CSV table of C-alpha atoms in Angstrom, one decimal:
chain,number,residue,atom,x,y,z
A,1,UNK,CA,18.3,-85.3,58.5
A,2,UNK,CA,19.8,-86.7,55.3
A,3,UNK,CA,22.5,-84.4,53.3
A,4,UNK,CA,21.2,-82.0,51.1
A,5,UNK,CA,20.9,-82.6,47.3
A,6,UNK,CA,21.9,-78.8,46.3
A,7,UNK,CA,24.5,-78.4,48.9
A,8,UNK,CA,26.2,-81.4,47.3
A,9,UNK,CA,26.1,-80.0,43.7
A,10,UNK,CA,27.4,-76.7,44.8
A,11,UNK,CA,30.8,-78.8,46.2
A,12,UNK,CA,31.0,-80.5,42.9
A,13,UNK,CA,30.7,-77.0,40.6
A,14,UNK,CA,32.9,-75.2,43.0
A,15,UNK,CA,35.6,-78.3,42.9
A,16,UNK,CA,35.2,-78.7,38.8
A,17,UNK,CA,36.1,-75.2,38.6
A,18,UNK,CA,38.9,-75.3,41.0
A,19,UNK,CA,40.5,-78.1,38.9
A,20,UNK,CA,39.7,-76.0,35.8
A,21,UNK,CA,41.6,-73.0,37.3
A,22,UNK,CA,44.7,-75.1,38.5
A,23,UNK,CA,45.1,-77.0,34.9
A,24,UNK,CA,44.5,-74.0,32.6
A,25,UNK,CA,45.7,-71.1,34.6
A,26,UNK,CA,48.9,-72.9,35.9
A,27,UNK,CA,51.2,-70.8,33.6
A,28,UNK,CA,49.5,-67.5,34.6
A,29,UNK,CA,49.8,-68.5,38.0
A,30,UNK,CA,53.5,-69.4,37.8
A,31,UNK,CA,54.3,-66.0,35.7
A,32,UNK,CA,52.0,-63.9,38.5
A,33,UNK,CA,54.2,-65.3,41.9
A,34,UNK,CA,57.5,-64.6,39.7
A,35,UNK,CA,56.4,-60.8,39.2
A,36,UNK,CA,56.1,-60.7,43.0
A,37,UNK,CA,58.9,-62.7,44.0
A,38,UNK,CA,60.7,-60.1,41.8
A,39,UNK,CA,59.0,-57.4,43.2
A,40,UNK,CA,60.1,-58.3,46.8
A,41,UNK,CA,64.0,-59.3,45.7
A,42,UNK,CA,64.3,-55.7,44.3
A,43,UNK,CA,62.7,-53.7,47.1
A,44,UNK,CA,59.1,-53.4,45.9
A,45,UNK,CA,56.0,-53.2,47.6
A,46,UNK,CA,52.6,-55.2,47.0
A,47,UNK,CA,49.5,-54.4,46.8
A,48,UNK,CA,46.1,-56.0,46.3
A,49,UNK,CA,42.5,-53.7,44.7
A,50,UNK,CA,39.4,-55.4,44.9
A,51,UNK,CA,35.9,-54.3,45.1
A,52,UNK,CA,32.2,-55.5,46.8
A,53,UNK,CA,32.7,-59.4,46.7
A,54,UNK,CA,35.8,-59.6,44.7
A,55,UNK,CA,37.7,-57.6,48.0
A,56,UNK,CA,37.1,-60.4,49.9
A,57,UNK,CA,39.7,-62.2,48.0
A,58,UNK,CA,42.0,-58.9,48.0
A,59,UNK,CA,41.6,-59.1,52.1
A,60,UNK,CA,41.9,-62.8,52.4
A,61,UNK,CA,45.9,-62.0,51.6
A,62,UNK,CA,46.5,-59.3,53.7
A,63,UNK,CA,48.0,-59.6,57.2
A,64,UNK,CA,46.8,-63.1,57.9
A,65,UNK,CA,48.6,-66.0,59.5
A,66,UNK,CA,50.4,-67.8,56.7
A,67,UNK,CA,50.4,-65.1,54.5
A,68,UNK,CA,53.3,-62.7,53.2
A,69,UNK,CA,53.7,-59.6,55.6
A,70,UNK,CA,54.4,-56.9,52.3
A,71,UNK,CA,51.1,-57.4,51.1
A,72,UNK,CA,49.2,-54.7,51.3
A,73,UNK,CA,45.4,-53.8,51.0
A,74,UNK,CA,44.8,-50.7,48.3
A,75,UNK,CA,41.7,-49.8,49.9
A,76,UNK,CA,39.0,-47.5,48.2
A,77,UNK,CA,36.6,-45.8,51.0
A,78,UNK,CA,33.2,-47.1,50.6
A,79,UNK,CA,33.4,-50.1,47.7
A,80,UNK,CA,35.9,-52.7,50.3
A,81,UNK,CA,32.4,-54.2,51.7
A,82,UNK,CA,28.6,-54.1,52.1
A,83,UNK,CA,29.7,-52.6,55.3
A,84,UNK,CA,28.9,-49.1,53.3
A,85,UNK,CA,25.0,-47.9,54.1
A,86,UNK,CA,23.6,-48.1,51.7
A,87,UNK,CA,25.3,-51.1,49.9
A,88,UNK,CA,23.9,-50.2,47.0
A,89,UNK,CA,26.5,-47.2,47.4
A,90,UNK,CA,29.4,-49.8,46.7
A,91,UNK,CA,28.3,-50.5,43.9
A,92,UNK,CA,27.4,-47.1,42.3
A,93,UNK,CA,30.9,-46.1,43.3
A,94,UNK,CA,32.8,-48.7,40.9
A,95,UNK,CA,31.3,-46.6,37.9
A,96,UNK,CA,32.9,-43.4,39.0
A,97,UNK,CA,35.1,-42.0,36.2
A,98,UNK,CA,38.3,-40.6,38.2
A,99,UNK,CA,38.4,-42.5,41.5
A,100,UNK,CA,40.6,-45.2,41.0
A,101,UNK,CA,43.1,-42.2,39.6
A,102,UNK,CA,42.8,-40.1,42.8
A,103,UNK,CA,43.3,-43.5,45.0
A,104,UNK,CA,46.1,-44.4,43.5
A,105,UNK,CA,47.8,-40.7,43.3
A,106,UNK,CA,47.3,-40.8,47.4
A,107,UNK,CA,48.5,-44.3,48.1
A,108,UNK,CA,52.2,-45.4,48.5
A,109,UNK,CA,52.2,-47.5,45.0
A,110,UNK,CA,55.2,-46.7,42.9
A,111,UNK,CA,57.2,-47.7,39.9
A,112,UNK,CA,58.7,-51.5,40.5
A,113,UNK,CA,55.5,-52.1,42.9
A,114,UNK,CA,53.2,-54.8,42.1
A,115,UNK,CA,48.8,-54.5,42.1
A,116,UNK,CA,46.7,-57.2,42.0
A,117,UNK,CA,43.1,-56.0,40.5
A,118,UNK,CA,40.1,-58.2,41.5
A,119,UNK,CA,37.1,-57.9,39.9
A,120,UNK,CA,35.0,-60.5,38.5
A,121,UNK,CA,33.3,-58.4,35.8
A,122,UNK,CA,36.2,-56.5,34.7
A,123,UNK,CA,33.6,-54.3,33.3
A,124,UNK,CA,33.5,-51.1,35.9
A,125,UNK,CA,35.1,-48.2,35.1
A,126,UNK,CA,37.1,-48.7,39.0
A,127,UNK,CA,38.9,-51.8,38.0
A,128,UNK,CA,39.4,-50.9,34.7
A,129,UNK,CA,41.3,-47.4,35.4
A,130,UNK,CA,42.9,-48.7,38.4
A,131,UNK,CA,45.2,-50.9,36.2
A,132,UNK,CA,45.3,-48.6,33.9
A,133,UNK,CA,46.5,-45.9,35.9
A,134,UNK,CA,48.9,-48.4,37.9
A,135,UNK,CA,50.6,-49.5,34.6
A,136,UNK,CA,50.9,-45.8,33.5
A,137,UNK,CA,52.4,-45.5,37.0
A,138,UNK,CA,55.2,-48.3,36.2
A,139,UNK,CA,53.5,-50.8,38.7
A,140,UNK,CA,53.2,-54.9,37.2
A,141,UNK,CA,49.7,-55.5,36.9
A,142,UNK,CA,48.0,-58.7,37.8
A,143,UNK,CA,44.5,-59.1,36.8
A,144,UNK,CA,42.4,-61.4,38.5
A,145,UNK,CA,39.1,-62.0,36.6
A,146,UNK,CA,36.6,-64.0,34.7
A,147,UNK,CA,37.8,-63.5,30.9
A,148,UNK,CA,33.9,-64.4,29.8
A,149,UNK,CA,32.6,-61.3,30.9
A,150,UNK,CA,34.4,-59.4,28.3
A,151,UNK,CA,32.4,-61.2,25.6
A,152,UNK,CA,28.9,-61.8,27.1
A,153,UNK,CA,28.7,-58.1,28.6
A,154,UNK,CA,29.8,-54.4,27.5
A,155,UNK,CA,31.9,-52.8,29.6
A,156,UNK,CA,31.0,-49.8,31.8
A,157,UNK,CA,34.2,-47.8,31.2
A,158,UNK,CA,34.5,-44.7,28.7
A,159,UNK,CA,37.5,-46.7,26.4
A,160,UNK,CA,35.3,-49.9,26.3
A,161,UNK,CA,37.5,-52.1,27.8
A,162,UNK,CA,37.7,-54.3,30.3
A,163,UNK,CA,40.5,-55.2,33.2
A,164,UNK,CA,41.9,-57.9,31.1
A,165,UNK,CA,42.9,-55.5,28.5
A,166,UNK,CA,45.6,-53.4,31.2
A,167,UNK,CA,47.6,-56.1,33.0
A,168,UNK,CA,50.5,-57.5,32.6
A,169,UNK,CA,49.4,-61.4,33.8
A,170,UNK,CA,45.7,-62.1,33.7
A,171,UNK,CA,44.2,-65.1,35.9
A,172,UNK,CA,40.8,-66.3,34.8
A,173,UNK,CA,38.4,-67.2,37.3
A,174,UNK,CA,36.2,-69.1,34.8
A,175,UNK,CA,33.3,-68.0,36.6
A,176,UNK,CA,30.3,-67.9,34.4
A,177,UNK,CA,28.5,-65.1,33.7
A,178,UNK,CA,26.0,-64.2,36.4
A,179,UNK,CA,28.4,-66.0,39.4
A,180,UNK,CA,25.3,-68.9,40.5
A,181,UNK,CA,26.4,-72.1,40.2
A,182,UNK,CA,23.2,-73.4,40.5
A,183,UNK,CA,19.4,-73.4,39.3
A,184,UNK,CA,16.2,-75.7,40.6
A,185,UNK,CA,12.9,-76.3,40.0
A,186,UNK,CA,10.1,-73.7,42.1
A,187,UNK,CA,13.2,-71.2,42.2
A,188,UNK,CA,13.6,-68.5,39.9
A,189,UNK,CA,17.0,-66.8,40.0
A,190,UNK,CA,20.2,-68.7,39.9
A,191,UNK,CA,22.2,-69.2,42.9
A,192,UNK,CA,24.7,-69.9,44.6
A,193,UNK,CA,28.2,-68.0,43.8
A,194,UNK,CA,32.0,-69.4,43.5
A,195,UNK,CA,33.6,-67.0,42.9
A,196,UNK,CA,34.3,-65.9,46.0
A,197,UNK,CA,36.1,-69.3,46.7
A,198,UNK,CA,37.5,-70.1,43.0
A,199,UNK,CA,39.3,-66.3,43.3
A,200,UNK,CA,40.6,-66.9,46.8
A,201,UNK,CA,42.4,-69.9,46.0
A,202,UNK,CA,43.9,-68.2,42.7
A,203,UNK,CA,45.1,-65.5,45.5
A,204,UNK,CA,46.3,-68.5,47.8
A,205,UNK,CA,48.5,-69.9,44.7
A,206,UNK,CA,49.7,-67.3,43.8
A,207,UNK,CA,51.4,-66.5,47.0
A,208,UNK,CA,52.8,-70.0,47.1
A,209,UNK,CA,54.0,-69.7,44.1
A,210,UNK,CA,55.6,-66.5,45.1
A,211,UNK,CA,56.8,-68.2,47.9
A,212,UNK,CA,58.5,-70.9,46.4
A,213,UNK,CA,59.9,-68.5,43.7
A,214,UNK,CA,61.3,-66.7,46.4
A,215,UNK,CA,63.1,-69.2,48.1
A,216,UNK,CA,64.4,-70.2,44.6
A,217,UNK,CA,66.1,-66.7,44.6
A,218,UNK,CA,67.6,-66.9,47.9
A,219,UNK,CA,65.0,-64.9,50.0
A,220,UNK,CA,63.4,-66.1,53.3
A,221,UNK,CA,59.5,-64.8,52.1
A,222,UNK,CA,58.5,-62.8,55.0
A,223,UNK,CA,55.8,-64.9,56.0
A,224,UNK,CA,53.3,-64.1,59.5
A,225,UNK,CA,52.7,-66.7,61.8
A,226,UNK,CA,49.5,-67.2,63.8
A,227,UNK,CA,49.4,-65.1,66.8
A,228,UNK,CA,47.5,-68.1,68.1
A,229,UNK,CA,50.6,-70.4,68.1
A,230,UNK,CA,53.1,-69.9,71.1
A,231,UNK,CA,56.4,-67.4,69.4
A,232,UNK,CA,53.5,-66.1,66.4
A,233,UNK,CA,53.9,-62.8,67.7
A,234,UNK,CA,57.6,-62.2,68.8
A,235,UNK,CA,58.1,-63.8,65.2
A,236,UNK,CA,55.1,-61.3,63.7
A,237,UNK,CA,57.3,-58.7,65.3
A,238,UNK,CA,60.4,-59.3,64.1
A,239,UNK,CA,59.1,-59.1,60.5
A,240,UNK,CA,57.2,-56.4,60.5
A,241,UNK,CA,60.1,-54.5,62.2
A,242,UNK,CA,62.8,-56.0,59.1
A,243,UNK,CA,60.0,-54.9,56.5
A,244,UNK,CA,58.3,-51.9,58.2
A,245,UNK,CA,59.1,-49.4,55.0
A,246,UNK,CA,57.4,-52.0,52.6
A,247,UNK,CA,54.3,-52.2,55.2
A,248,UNK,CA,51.4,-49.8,55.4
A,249,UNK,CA,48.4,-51.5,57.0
A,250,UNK,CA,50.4,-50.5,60.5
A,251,UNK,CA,52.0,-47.5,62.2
């Protein structure tokens, strides 16, 4: 079997718009690991909000070998995953006026905290009042999103804005409209989606960045170890037991 044409041009989009992201969102980047270095240094809590696809990326930073022990997933019952029967449930949920509001008001987040809002669109009513709410709240804001969206569709929520419009630091995906990468001849919808890999990585660099900003202010980031690597889970232990107030994804 010789390699596959299309496979090959999905590893080129998804690599031009990785270098995209890295050049042009650098600053953004930077600015977004500062607030949660910050965040950490003064006792604060993180937390990461996505929904359908874009949770993925909120998951992929949550308790995971590598990754800081304080984040925390804000989870909203029936939008984390297509786990929800029907899926098309997930989805009808992100247009709820009022739901982000009551998640929020029955989570830990508090003022000094830090939310990371995922949403590719940035056009649902969820995303939208979840930062909204949050920054009312006093929590720093990072927006993870793809900025096109707000010009190319109308948004969904009642003030006609979008997620970009109620965070503090923005990160744009650069994910084009529609999130398929790719179209050929004899198929007739676009396929193939990056964002789910484009937004993961912006989630990735910004913990290093937090990490390195961290370091920079005289912290040791409370990083997890793999439990699959002999000492992973004494050390596992002993930060989660230093940081067990900042924790809430255990009891």
């Amino acid at each position: 079997m010789g390699e596959s044409k299309l496979a090959g041009q999905f590893f080129d989009a998804a690599i031009g718009l990785l270098q995209k992201v890295r050049d042009e969102d650098a600053a953004d980047i930077a600015a977004a690991g500062t607030a949660i270095a910050e965040a950490v240094a003064a006792g604060g809590r993180l937390f990461a909000f996505g929904a359908g696809h874009s949770s993925l990326a909120a998951q992929d930073v949550v308790y995971r070998a590598g990754g800081l022990a304080l984040m925390n997933l804000l989870a909203v019952p029936g939008v984390v995953g297509v786990d929800v029967m029907p899926a098309t449930l997930g989805s009808a949920l992100e247009r709820v006026d009022g739901l982000a509001g009551a998640v929020l008001d029955s989570s830990p987040a508090r003022a000094g905290d830090v939310l990371v809002v995922i949403s590719l669109s940035g056009r649902n009513a969820l995303p939208v009042e979840m930062a909204m709410n949050a920054r009312a709240l006093g929590l720093t804001v990072i927006g993870v999103t793809s900025v096109a969206y707000a010009t190319e569709t109308k948004s969904r929520h009642v003030s006609g804005s979008y997620l970009k419009d109620h965070c503090d630091i923005v990160l744009d995906s650069k994910i084009a409209v529609g999130d398929a990468e790719l179209t050929h001849e004899g198929i007739e919808a676009p396929f193939a989606p990056a964002s789910t890999v484009v937004t993961s990585a912006l989630m990735q660099a910004v913990m290093a960045a937090a990490a390195e900003e961290m370091v920079r202010l005289g912290i040791e980031p409370p990083l997890l170890r793999s439990g699959n690597v002999d000492g992973g889970h004494e050390w596992n232990g002993r930060v989660m037991t230093e940081y067990a107030d900042r924790i809430f994804f255990r009891h």
